[in-house]
Coordinates of C-alpha atoms in Angstrom, one line a residue:
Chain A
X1 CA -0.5 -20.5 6.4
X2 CA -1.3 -19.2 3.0
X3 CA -3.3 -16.0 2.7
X4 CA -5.7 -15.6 -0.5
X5 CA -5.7 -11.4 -1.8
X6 CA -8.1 -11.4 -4.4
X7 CA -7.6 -14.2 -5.9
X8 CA -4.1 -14.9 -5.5
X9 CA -2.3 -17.1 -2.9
X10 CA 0.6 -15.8 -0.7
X11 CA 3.1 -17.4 1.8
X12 CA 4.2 -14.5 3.4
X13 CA 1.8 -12.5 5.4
X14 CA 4.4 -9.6 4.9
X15 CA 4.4 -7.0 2.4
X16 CA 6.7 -4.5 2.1
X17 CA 7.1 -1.5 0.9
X18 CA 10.4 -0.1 -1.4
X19 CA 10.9 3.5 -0.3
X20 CA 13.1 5.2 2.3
X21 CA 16.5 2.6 2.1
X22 CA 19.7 3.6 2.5
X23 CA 20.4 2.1 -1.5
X24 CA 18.5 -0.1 -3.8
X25 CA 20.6 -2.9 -3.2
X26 CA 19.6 -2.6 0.4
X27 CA 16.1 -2.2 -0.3
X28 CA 16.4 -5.4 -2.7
X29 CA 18.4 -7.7 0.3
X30 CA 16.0 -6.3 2.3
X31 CA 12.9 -7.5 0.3
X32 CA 14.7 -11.1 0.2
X33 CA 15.5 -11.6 3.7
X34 CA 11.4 -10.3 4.3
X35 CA 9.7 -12.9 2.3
X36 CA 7.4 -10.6 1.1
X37 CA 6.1 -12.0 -2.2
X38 CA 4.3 -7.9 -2.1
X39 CA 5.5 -5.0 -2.6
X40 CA 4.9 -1.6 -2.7
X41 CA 5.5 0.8 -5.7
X42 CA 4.1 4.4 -6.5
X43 CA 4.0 6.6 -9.4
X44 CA 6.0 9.7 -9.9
X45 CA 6.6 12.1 -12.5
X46 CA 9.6 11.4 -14.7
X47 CA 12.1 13.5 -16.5
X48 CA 12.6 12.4 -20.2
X49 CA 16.6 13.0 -19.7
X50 CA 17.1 11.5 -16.2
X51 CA 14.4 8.5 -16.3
X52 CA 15.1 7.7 -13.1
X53 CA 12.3 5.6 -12.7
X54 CA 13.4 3.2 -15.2
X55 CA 15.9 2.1 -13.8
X56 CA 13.8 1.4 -10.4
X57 CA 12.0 -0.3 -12.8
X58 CA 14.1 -2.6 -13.8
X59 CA 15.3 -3.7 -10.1
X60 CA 11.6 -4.2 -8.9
X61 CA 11.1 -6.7 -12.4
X62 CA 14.1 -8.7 -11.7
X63 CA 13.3 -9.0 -8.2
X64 CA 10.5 -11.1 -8.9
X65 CA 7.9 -9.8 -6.1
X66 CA 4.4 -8.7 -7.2
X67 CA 3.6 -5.2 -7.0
X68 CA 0.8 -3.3 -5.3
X69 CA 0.9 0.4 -6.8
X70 CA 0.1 2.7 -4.5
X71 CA -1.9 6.2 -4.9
X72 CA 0.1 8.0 -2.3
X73 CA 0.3 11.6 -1.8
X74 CA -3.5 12.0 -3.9
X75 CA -5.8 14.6 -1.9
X76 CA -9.0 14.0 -4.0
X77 CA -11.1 11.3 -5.9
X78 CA -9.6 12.8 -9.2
X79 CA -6.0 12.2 -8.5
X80 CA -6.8 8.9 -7.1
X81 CA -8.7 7.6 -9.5
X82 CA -6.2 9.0 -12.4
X83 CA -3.1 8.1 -10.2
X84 CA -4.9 4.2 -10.5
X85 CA -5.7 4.3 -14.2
X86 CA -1.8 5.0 -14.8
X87 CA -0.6 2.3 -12.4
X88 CA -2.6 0.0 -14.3
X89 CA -1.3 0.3 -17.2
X90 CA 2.1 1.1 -16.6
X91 CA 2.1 -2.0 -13.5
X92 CA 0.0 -4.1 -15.5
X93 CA -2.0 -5.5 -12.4
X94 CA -5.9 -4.1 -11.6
X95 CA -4.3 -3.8 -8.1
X96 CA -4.3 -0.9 -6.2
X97 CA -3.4 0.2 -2.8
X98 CA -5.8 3.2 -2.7
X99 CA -4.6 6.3 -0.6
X100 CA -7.0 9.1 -0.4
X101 CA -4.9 11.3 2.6
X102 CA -7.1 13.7 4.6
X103 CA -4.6 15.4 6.5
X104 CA -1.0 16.0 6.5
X105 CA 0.3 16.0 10.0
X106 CA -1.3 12.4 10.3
X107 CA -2.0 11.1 6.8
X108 CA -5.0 9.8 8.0
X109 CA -7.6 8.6 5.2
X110 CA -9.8 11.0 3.9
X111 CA -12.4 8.0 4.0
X112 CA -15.3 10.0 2.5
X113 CA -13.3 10.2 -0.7
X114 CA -11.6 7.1 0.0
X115 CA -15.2 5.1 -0.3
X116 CA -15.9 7.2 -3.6
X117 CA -12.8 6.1 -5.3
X118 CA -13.2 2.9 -4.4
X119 CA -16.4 2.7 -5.7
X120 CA -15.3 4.3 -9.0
X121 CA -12.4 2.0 -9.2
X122 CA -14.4 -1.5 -8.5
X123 CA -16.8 -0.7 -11.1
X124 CA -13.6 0.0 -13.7
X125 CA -12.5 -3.5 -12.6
X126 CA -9.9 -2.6 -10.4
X127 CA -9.0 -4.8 -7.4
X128 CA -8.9 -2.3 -4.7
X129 CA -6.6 -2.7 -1.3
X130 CA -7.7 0.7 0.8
X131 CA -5.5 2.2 3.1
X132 CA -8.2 2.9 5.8
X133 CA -9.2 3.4 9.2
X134 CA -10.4 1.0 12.1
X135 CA -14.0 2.7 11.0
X136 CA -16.7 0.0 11.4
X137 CA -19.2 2.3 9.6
X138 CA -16.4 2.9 6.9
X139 CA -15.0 -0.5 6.4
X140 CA -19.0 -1.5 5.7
X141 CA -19.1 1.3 2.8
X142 CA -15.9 -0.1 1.3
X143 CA -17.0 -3.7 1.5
X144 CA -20.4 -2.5 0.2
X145 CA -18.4 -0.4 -2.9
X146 CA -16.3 -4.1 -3.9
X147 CA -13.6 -3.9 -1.9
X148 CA -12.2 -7.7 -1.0
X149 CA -9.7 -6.8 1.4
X150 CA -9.4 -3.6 3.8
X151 CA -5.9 -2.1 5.2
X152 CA -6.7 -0.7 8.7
X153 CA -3.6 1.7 9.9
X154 CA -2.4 0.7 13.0
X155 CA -1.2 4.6 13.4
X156 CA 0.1 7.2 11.5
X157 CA 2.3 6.8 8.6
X158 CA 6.2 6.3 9.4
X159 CA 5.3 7.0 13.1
X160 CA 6.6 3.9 14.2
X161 CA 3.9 3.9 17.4
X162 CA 2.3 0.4 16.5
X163 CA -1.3 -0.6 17.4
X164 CA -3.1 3.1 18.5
X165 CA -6.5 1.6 19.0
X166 CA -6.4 -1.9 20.3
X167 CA -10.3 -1.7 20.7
X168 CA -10.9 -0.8 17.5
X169 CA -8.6 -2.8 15.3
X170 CA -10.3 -5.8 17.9
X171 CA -14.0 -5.0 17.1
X172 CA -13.2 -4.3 13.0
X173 CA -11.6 -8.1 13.3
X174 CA -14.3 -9.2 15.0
X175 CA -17.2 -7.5 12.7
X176 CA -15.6 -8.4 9.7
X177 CA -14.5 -12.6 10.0
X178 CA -13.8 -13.4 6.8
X179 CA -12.4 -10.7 5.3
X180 CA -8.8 -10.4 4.8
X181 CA -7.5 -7.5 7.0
X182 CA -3.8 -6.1 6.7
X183 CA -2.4 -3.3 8.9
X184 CA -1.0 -1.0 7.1
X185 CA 1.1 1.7 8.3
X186 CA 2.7 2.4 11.6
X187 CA 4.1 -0.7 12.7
X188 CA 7.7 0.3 14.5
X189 CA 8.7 -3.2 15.8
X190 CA 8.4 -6.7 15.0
X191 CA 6.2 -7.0 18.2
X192 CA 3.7 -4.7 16.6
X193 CA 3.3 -7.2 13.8
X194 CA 2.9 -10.4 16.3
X195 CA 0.6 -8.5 18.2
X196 CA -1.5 -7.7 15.1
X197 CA -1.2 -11.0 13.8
X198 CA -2.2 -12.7 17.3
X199 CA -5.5 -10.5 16.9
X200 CA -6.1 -12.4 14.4
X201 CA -5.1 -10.1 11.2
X202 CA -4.6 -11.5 8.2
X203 CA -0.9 -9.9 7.3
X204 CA 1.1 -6.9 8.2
X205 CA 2.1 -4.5 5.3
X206 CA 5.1 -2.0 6.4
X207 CA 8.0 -0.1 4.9
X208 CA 9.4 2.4 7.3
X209 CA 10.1 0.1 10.2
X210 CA 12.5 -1.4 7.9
X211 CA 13.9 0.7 5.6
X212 CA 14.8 3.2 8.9
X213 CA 16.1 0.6 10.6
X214 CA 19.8 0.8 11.4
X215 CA 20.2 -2.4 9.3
X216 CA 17.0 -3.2 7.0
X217 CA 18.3 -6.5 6.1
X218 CA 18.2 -7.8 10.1
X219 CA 14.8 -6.2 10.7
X220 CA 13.3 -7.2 7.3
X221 CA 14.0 -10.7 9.1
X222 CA 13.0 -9.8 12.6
X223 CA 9.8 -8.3 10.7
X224 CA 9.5 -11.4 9.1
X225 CA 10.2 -13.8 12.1
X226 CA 7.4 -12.0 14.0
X227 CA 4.9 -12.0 11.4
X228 CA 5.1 -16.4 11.1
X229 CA 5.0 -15.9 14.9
X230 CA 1.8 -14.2 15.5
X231 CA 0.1 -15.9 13.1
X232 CA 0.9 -19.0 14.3
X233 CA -0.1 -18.4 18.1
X234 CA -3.1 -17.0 16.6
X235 CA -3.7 -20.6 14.8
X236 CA -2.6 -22.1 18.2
X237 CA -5.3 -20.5 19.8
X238 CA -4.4 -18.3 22.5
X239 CA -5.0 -18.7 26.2
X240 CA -7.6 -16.5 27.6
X241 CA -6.7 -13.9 30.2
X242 CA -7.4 -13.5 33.8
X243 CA -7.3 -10.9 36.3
X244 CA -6.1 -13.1 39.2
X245 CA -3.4 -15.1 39.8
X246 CA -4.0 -19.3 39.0
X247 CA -0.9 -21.4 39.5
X248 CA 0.6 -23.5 37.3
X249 CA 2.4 -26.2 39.3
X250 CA -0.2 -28.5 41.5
X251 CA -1.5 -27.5 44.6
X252 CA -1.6 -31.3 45.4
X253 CA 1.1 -32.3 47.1
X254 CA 2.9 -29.2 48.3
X255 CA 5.6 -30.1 51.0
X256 CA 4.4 -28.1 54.4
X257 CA 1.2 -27.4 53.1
X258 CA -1.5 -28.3 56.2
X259 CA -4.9 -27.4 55.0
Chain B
X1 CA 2.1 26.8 -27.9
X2 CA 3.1 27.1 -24.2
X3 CA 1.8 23.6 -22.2
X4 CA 2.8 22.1 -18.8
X5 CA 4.6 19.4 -18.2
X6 CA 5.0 17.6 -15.3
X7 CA 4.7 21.1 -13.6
X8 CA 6.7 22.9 -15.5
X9 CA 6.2 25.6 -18.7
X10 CA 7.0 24.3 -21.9
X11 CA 7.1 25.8 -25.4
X12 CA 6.0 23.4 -28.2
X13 CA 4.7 22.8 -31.4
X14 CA 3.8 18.9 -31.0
X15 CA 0.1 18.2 -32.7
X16 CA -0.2 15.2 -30.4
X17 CA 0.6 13.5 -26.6
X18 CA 3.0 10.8 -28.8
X19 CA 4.9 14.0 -30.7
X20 CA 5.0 15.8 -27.2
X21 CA 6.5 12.3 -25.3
X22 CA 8.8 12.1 -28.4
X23 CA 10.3 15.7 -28.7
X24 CA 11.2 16.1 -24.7
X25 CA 12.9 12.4 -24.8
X26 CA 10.5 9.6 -23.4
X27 CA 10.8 7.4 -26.7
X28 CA 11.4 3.7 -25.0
X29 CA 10.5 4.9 -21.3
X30 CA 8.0 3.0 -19.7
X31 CA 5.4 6.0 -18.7
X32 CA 2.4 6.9 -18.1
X33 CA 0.2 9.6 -19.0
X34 CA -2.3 12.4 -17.9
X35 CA -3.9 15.1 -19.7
X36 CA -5.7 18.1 -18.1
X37 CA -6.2 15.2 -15.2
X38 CA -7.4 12.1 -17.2
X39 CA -5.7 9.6 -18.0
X40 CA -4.0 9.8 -21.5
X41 CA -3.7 5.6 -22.3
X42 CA -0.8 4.9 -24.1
X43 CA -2.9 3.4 -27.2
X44 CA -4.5 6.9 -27.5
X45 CA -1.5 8.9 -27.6
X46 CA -1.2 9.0 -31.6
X47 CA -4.7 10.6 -31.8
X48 CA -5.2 13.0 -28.5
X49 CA -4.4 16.2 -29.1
X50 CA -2.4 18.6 -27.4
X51 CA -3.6 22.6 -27.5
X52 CA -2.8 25.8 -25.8
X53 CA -2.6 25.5 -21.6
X54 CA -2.8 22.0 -21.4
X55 CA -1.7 20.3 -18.4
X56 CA 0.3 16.8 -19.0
X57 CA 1.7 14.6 -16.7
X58 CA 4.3 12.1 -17.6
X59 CA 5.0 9.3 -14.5
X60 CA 7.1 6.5 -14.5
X61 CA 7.6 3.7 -11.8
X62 CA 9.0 4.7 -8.1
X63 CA 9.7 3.3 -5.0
X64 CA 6.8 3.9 -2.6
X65 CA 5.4 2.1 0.8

């Protein structure tokens, strides 16, 4: 059940992000009762009198988890690729979950600057997770810049709507066997994640479905739960559909039955 | 010299990122840095130099998804 992210071996196929609870002890019983051994972290400016950040800091450290910095809210290569140098050094981890956003109404990828970072940050060394779409065309350029793993969005950013493109998410999984594949971003419901991870994805990386949730803590589980679920049916090997009916109890046998 | 930090118009006389960081409080915060949109590595603060118009970004750790 272990999943392998460049390099390093995970338990949970959750990761979660840290933003949006009602209180940081939330967000910390909410990380807990997740799993997730990943978590989500961004970068913002800090005021030398306030320093709010430290004190974020200093929850995330003691929490144990291992952080994936984020390059949220970046618009261009620049800002990305700046936004990663500081994470690295201030995270102390060549991870990255690489954001390059496009558009704002959607947040989708812009994934012509997203494959440029990424191919500046690979050659600095960096281990690059990008938040992407279910592009074949794209997810080929990434691969082919040193990505490792790819972060398909199953829809827009805190939208909650699940899987948008079944088809798509299908033929990316199915192009690309052996890569490690996390949806990332707009998972609503724990049956979102099974359904991802039935397909055959490799983990499910969320923040909003929980943090929003009218209690975290139970969905962080529920979110958790679902994840183990799906990837196990997708271990067990799922039965294939049909369009017609096929019964299940034998024919043989039936009482009145005169053929 | 007037600079900006963080967004915001600041009057200073630091010679260097590390005087800059020290006079507006960050001594002992765990920050990052960018100058005129590189990145300003903390082993380099001693040495780069700030000048008129620059643009400086100080950022810390935050909660993100």
């Amino acid at each position: 059940m272990s999943l392998d992210l460049y390099g390093t071996t995970v338990q949970s196929r959750l990761l979660l992000g840290t933003s949006l609870y009602p209180s940081p002890a939330i967000m910390l019983e909410s990380l807990k009762a997740s799993a997730a051994e990943i978590a989500t972290v961004s970068l913002r400016r800090e005021s030398g009198t306030e320093r709010a950040g430290q004190a974020f800091w200093s929850l995330i450290k003691d929490s144990g988890v291992q952080v994936l910095p984020n390059t949220a809210g970046c618009k261009t290569v620049k800002e990305a690729v700046t936004t990663a140098q500081m994470a690295r050094e201030l995270f102390d981890t060549p991870w990255v979950k690489l954001e390059v956003i496009g558009e704002d109404d959607t947040l989708q990828p812009d994934v012509f600057g997203l494959v440029e970072a990424a191919r500046i940050l690979c050659f600095e060394g960096f281990e690059v997770f990008p938040y992407t779409t279910e592009d074949l065309v794209v997810a080929e350029k990434l691969l082919a810049a040193g990505c490792e793993v790819l972060m398909p969005w199953g829809a827009p950013i805190g939208s909650g709507r699940g899987l948008n493109n079944l088809y798509g998410l299908r033929s990316l999984r199915a192009h690309f066997p052996k890569v490690p594949l996390v949806i990332d971003a707009g998972i609503g419901l724990p049956s979102h994640a099974a359904q991802a991870m039935e397909m055959g994805y490799d983990a499910i990386m969320l923040n909003t479905a929980v943090a929003k949730a009218g209690d975290p803590v139970a969905m962080a589980r529920a979110f958790a739960a679902a994840t183990d679920a799906g990837r196990t049916a997708y271990e067990a090997d799922p039965m294939e559909t049909r369009d017609m009916a096929a019964p299940s109890t034998p024919v043989a046998g039936t009482p009145f039955w005169n053929n | 010299m007037r600079v900006t930090v963080n967004g915001q118009p600041h009057e200073t006389a630091a010679a260097t990122l590390a005087e800059l960081l020290s006079e507006l409080n960050y001594d002992g915060a765990v920050v990052a840095t960018a100058l005129n949109g590189e990145f300003a590595p903390k082993g380099q603060r001693l040495e780069l130099a700030v000048t008129e118009n620059d643009q400086i970004e100080v950022i810390a750790p935050m909660k993100g998804g």
